[in-house]
Tab-separated table of N, CA, C and O in Angstrom:
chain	number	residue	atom	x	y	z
A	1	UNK	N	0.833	-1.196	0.000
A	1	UNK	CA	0.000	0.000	0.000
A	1	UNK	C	0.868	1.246	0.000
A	1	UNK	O	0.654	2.253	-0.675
A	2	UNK	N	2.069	1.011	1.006
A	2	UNK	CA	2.525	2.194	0.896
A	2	UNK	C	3.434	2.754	-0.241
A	2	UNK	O	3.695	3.943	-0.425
A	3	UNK	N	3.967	1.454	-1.133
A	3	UNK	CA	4.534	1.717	-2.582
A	3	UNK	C	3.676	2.721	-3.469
A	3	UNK	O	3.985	3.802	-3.971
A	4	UNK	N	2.267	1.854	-3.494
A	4	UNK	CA	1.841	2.920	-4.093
A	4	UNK	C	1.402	4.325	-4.228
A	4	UNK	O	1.254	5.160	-5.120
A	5	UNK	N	1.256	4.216	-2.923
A	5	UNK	CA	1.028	5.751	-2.689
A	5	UNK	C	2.274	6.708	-2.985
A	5	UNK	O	2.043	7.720	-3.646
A	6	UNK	N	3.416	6.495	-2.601
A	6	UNK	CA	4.935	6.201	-2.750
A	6	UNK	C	4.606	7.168	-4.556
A	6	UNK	O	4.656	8.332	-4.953
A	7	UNK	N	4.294	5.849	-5.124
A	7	UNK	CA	3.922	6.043	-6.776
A	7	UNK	C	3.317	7.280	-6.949
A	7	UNK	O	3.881	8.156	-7.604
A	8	UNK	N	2.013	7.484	-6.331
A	8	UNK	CA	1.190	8.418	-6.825
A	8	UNK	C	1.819	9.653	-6.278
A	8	UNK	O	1.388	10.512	-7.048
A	9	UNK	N	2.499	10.195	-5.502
A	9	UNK	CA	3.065	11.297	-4.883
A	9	UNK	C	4.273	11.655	-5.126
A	9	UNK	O	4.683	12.679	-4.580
A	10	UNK	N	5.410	10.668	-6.276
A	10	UNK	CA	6.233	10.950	-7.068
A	10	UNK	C	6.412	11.875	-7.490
A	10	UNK	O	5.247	12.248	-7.630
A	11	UNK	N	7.145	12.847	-7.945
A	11	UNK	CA	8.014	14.232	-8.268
A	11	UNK	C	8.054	13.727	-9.900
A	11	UNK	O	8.791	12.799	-10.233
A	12	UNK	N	7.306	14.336	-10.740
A	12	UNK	CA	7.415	14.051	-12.304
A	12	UNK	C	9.002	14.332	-12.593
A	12	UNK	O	9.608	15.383	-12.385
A	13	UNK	N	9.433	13.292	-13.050
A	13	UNK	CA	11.044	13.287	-14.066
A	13	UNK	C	11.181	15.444	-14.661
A	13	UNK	O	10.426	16.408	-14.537
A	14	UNK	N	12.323	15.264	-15.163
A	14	UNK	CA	12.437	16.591	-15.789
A	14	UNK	C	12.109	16.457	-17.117
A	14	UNK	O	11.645	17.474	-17.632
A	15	UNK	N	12.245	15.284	-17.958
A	15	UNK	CA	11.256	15.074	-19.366
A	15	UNK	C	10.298	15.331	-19.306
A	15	UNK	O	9.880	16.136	-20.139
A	16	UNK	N	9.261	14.725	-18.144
A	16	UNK	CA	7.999	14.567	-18.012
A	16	UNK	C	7.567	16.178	-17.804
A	16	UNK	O	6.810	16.853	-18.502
A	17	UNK	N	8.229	16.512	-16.735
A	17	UNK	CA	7.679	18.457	-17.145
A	17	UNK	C	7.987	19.119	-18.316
A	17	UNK	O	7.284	20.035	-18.742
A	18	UNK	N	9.119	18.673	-18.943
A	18	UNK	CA	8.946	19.449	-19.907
A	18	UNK	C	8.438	18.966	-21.432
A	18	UNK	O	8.401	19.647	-22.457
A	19	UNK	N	8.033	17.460	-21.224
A	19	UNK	CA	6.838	16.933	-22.316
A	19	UNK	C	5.647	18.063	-21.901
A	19	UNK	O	5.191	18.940	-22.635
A	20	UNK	N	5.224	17.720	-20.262
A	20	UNK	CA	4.002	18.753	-20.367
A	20	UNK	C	3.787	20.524	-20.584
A	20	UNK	O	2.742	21.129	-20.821
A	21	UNK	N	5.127	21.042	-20.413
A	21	UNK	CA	5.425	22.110	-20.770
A	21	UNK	C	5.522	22.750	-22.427
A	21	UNK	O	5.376	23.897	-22.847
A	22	UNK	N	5.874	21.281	-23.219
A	22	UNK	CA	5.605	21.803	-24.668
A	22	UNK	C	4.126	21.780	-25.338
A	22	UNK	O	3.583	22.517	-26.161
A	23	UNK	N	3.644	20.457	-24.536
A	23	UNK	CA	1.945	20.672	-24.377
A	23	UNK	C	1.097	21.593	-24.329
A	23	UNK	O	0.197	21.851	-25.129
A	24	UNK	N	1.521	22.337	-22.931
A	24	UNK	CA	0.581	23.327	-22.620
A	24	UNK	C	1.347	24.670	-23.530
A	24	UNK	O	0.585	25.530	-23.972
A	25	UNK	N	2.815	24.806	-23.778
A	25	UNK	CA	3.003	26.339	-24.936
A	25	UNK	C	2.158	25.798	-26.075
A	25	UNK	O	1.337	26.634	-26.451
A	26	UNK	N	2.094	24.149	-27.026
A	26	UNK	CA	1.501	24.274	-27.852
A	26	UNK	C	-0.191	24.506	-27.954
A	26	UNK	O	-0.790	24.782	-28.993
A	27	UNK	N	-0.797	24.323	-26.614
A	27	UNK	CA	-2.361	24.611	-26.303
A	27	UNK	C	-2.296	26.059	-26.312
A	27	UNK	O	-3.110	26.601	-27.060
A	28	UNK	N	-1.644	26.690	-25.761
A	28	UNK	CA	-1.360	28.323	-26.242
A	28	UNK	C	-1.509	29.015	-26.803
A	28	UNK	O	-2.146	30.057	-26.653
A	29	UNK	N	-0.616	28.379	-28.112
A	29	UNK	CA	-0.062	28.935	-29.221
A	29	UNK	C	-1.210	28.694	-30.529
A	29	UNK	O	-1.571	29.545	-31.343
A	30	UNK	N	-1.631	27.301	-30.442
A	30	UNK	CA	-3.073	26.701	-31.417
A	30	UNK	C	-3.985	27.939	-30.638
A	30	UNK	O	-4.307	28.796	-31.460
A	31	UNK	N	-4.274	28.112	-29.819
A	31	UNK	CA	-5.397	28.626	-29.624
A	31	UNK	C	-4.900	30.452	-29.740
A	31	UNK	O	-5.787	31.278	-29.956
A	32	UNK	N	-4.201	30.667	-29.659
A	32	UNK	CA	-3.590	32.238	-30.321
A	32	UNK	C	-3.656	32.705	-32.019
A	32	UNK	O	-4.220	33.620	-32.619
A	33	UNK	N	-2.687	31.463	-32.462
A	33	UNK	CA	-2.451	31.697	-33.660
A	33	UNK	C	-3.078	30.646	-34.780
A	33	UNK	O	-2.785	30.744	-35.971
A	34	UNK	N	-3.901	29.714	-34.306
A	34	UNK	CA	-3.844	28.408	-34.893
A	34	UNK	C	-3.079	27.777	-35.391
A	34	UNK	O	-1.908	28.155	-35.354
A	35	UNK	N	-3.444	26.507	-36.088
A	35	UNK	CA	-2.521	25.375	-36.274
A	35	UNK	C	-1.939	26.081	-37.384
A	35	UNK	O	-1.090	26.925	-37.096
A	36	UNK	N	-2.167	25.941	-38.347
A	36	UNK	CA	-1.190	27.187	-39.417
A	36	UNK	C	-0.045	28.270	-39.388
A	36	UNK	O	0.941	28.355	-40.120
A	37	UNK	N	-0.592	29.369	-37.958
A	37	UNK	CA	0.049	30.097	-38.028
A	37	UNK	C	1.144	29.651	-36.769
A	37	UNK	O	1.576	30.612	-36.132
A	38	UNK	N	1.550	28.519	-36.420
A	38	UNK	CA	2.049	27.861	-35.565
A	38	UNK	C	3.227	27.250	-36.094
A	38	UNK	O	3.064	26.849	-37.246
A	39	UNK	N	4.468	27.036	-35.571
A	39	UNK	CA	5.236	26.327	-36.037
A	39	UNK	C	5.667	25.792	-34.655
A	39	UNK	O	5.254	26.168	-33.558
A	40	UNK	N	6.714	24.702	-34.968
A	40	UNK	CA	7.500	24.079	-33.829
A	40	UNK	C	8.396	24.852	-33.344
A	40	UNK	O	8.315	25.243	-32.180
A	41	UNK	N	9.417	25.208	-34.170
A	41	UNK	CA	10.255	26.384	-33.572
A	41	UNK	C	9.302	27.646	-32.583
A	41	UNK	O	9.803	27.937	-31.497
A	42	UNK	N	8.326	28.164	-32.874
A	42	UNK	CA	7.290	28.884	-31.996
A	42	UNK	C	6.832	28.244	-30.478
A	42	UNK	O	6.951	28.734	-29.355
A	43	UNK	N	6.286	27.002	-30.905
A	43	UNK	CA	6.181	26.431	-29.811
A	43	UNK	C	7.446	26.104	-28.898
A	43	UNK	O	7.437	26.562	-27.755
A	44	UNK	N	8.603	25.295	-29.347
A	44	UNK	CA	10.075	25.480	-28.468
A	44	UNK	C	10.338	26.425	-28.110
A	44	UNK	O	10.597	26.308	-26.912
A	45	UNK	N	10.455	27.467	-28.450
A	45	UNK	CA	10.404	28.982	-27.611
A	45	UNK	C	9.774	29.381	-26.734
A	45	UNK	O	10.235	30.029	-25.795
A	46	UNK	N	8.462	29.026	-26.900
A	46	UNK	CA	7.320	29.008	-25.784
A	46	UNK	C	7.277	28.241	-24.427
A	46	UNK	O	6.441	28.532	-23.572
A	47	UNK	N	8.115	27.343	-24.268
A	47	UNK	CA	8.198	26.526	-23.783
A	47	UNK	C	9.519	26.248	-22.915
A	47	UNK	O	9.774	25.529	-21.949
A	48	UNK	N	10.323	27.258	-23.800
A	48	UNK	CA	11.786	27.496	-23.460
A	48	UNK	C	12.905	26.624	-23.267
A	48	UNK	O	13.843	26.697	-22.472
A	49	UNK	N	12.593	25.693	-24.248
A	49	UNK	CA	13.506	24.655	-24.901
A	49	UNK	C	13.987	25.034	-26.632
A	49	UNK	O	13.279	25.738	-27.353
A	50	UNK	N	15.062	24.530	-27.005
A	50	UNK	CA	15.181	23.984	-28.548
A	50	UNK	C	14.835	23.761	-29.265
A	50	UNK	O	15.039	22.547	-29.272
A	51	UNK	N	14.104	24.095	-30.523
A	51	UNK	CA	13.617	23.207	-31.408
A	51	UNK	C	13.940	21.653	-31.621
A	51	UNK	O	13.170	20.751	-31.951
A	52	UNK	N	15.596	21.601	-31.272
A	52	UNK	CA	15.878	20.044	-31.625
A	52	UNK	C	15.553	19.409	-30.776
A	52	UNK	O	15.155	18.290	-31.101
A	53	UNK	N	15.543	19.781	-29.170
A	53	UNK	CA	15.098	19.308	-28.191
A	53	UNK	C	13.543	18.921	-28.406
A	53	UNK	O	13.107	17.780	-28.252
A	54	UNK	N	12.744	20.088	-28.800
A	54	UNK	CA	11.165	19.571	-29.187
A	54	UNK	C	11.073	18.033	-29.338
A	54	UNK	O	10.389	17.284	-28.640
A	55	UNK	N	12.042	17.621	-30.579
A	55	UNK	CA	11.806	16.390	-31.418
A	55	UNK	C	12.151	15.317	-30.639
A	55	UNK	O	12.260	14.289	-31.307
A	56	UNK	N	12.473	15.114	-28.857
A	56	UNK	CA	13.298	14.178	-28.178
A	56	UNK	C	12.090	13.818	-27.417
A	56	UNK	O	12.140	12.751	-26.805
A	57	UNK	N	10.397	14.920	-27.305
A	57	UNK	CA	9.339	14.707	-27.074
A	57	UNK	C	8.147	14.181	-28.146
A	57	UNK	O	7.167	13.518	-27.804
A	58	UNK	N	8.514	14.719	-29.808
A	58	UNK	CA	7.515	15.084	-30.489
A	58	UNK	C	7.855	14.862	-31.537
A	58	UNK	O	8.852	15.553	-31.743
A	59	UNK	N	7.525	14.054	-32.708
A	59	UNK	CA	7.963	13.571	-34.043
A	59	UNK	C	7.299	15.199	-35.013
A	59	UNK	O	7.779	15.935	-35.875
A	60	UNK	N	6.448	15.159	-34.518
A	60	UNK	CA	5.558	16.372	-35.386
A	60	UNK	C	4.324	17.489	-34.764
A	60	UNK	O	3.925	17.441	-33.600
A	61	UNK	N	3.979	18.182	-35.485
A	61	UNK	CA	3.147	19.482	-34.934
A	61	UNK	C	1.827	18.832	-34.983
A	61	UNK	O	0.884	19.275	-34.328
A	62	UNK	N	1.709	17.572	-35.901
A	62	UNK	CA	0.579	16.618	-35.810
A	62	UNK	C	0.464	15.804	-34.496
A	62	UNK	O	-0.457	15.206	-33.939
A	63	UNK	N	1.895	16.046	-34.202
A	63	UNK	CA	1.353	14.469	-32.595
A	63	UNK	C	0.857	15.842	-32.004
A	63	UNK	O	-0.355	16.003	-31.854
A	64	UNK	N	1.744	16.838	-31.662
A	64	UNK	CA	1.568	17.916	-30.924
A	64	UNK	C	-0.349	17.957	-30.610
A	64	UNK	O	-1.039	17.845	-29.597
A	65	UNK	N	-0.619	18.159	-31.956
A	65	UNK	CA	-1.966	18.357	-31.685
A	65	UNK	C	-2.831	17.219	-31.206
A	65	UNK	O	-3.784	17.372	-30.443
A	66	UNK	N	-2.583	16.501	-31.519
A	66	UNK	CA	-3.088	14.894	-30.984
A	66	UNK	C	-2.758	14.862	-29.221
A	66	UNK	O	-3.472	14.416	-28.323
A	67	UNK	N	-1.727	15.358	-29.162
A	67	UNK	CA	-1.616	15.310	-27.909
A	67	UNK	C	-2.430	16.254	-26.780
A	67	UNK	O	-2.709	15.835	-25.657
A	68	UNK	N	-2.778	17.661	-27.290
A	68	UNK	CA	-3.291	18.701	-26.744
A	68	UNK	C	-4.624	18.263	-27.109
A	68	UNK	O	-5.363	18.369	-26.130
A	69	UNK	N	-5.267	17.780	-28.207
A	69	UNK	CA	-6.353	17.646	-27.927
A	69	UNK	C	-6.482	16.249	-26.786
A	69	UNK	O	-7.554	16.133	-26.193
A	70	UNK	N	-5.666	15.494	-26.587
A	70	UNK	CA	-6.196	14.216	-26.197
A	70	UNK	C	-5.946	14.389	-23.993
A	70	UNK	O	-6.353	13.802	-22.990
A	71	UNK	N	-5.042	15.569	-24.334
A	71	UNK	CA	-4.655	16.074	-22.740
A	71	UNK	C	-5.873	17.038	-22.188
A	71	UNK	O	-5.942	17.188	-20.968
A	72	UNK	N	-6.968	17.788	-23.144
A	72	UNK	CA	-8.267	18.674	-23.006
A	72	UNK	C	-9.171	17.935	-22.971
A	72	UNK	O	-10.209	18.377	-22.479
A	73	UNK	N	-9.155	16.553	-23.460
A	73	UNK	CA	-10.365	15.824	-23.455
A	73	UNK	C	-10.489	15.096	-22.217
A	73	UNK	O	-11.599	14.942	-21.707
A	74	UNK	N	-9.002	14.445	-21.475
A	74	UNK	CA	-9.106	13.591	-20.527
A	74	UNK	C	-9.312	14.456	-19.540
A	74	UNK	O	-9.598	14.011	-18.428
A	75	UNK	N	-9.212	15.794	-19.749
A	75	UNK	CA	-9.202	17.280	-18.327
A	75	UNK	C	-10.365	17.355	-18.442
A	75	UNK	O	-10.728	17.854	-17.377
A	76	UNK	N	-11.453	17.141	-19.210
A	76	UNK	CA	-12.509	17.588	-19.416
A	76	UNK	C	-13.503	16.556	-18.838
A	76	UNK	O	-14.235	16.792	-17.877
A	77	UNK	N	-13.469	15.644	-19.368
A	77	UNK	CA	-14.000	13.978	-18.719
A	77	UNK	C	-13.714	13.627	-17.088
A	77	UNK	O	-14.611	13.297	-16.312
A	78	UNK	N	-12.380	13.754	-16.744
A	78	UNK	CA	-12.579	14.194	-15.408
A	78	UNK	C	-12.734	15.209	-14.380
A	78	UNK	O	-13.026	14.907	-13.223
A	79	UNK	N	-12.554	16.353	-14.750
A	79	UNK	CA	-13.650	18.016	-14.610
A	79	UNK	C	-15.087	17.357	-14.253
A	79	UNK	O	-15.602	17.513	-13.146
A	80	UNK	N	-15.671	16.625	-15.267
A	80	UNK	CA	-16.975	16.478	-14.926
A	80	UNK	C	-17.547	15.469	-14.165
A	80	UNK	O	-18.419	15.511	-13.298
A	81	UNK	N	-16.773	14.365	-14.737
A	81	UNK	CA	-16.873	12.799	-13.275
A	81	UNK	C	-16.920	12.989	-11.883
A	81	UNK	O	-17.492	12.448	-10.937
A	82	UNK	N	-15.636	14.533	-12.160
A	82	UNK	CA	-15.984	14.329	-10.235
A	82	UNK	C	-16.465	15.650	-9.868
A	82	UNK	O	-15.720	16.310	-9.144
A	83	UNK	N	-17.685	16.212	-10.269
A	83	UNK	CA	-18.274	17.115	-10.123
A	83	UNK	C	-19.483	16.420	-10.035
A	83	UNK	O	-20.107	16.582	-8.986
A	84	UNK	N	-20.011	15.614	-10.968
A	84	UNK	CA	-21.018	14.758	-10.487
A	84	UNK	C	-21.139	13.527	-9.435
A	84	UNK	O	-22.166	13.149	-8.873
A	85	UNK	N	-20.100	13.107	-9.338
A	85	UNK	CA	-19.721	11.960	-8.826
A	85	UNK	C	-19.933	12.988	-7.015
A	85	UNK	O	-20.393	12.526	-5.971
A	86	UNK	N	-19.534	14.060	-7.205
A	86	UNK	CA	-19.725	14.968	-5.588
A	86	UNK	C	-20.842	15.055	-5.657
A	86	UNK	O	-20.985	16.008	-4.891
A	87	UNK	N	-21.877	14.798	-5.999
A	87	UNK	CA	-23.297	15.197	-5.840
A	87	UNK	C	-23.747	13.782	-4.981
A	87	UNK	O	-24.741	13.824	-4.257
A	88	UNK	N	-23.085	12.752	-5.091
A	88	UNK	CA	-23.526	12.008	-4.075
A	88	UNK	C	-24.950	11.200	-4.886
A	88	UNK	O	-25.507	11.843	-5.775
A	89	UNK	N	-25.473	9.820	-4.537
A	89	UNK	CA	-26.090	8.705	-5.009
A	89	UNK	C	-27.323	9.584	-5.139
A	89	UNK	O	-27.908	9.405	-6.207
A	90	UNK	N	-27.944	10.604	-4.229
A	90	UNK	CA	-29.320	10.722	-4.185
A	90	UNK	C	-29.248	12.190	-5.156
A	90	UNK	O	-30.117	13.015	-4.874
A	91	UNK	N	-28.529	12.467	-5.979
A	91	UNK	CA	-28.794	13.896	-7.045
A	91	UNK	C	-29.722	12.763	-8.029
A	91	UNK	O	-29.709	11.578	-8.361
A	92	UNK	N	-30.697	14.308	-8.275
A	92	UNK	CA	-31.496	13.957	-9.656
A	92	UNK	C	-30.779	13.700	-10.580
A	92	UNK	O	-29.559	13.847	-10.515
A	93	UNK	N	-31.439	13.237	-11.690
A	93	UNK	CA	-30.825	13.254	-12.654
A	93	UNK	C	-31.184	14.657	-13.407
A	93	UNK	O	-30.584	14.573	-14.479
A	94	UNK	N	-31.657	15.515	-13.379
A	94	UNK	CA	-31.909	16.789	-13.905
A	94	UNK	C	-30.677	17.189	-12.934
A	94	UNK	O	-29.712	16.852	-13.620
A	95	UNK	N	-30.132	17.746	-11.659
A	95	UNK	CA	-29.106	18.114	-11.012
A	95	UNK	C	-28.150	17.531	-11.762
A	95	UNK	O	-27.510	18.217	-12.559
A	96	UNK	N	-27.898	16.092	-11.608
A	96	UNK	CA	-26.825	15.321	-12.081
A	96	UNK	C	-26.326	16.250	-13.836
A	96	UNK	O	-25.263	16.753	-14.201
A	97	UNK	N	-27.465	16.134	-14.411
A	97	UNK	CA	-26.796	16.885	-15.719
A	97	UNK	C	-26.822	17.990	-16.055
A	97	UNK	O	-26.495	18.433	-17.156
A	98	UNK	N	-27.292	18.671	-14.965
A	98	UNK	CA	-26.919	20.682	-14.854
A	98	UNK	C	-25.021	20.220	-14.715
A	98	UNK	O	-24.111	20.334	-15.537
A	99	UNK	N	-25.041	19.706	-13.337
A	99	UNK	CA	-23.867	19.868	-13.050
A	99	UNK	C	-23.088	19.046	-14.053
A	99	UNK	O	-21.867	18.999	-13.904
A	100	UNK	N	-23.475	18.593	-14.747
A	100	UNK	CA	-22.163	17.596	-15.627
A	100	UNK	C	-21.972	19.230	-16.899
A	100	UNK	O	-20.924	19.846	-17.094
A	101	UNK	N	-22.824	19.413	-17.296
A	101	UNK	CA	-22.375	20.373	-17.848
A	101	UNK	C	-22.497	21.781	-17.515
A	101	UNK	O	-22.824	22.579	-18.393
A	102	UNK	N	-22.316	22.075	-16.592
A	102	UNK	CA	-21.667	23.393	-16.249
A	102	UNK	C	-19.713	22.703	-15.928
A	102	UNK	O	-18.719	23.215	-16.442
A	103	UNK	N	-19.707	21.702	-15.141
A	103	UNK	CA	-18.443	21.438	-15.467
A	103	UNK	C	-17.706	20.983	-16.552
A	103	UNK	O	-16.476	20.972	-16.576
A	104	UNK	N	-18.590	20.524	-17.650
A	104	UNK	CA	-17.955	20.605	-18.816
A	104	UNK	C	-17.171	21.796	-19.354
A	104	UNK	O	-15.980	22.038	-19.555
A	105	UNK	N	-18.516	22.545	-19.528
A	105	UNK	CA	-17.808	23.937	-20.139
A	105	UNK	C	-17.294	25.118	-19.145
A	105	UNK	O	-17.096	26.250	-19.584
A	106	UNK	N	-17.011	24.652	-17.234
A	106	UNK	CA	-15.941	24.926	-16.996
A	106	UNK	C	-14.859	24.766	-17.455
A	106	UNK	O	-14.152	25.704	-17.822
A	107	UNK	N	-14.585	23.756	-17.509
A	107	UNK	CA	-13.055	22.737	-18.097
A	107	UNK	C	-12.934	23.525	-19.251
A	107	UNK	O	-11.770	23.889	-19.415
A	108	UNK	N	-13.893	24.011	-20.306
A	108	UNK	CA	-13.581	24.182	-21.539
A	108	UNK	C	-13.122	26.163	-21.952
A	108	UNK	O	-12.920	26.709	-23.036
A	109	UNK	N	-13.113	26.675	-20.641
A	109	UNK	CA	-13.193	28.085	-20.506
A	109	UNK	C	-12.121	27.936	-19.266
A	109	UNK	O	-11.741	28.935	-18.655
């Protein structure tokens, strides 16, 4: 038991912050300039790494986006699980789906 907890309270690697650090400059930067007016070199700057360094996280501006969308969707899905899931067994289901989506489009704002 106590390994895992051990696990879950782990200090993320310095890759691992700065995988999520090129993540969140490229969620940034798509949503500033869009995917077009975006490059990798833009995003490595943002992020305050290398361009060559980028590529030791990221084959392309395509995973990039695959990745930012797939890191907004799982923020979003659990934003709302446990916003409803706090309402406890006896919420309506009219409550139950106010609150699922007002925390949706918390998450999404």
């Amino acid at each position: 038991m106590a390994n895992g907890r051990a696990q879950t309270l782990r200090t993320p690697r310095k890759s691992e912050r700065t995988r999520q650090a090129v993540i969140d400059a490229a969620a940034r930067l798509f949503a500033r300039r869009g995917y077009a007016g975006t490059n990798l070199s833009d995003i490595a700057a943002e992020a305050g790494i290398k361009t060559g360094s980028l590529y030791y996280h990221f084959d392309s501006k395509e995973q990039l986006v695959y990745e930012v969308l797939r890191f907004g969707t799982a923020h979003s899905y659990e934003n709302t699980r446990a916003a409803v899931a706090a309402l406890g067994p006896g919420a309506t289901a009219t409550l139950a789906l106010r609150t699922a989506i007002e925390a949706h489009l918390d998450s999404l704002h």
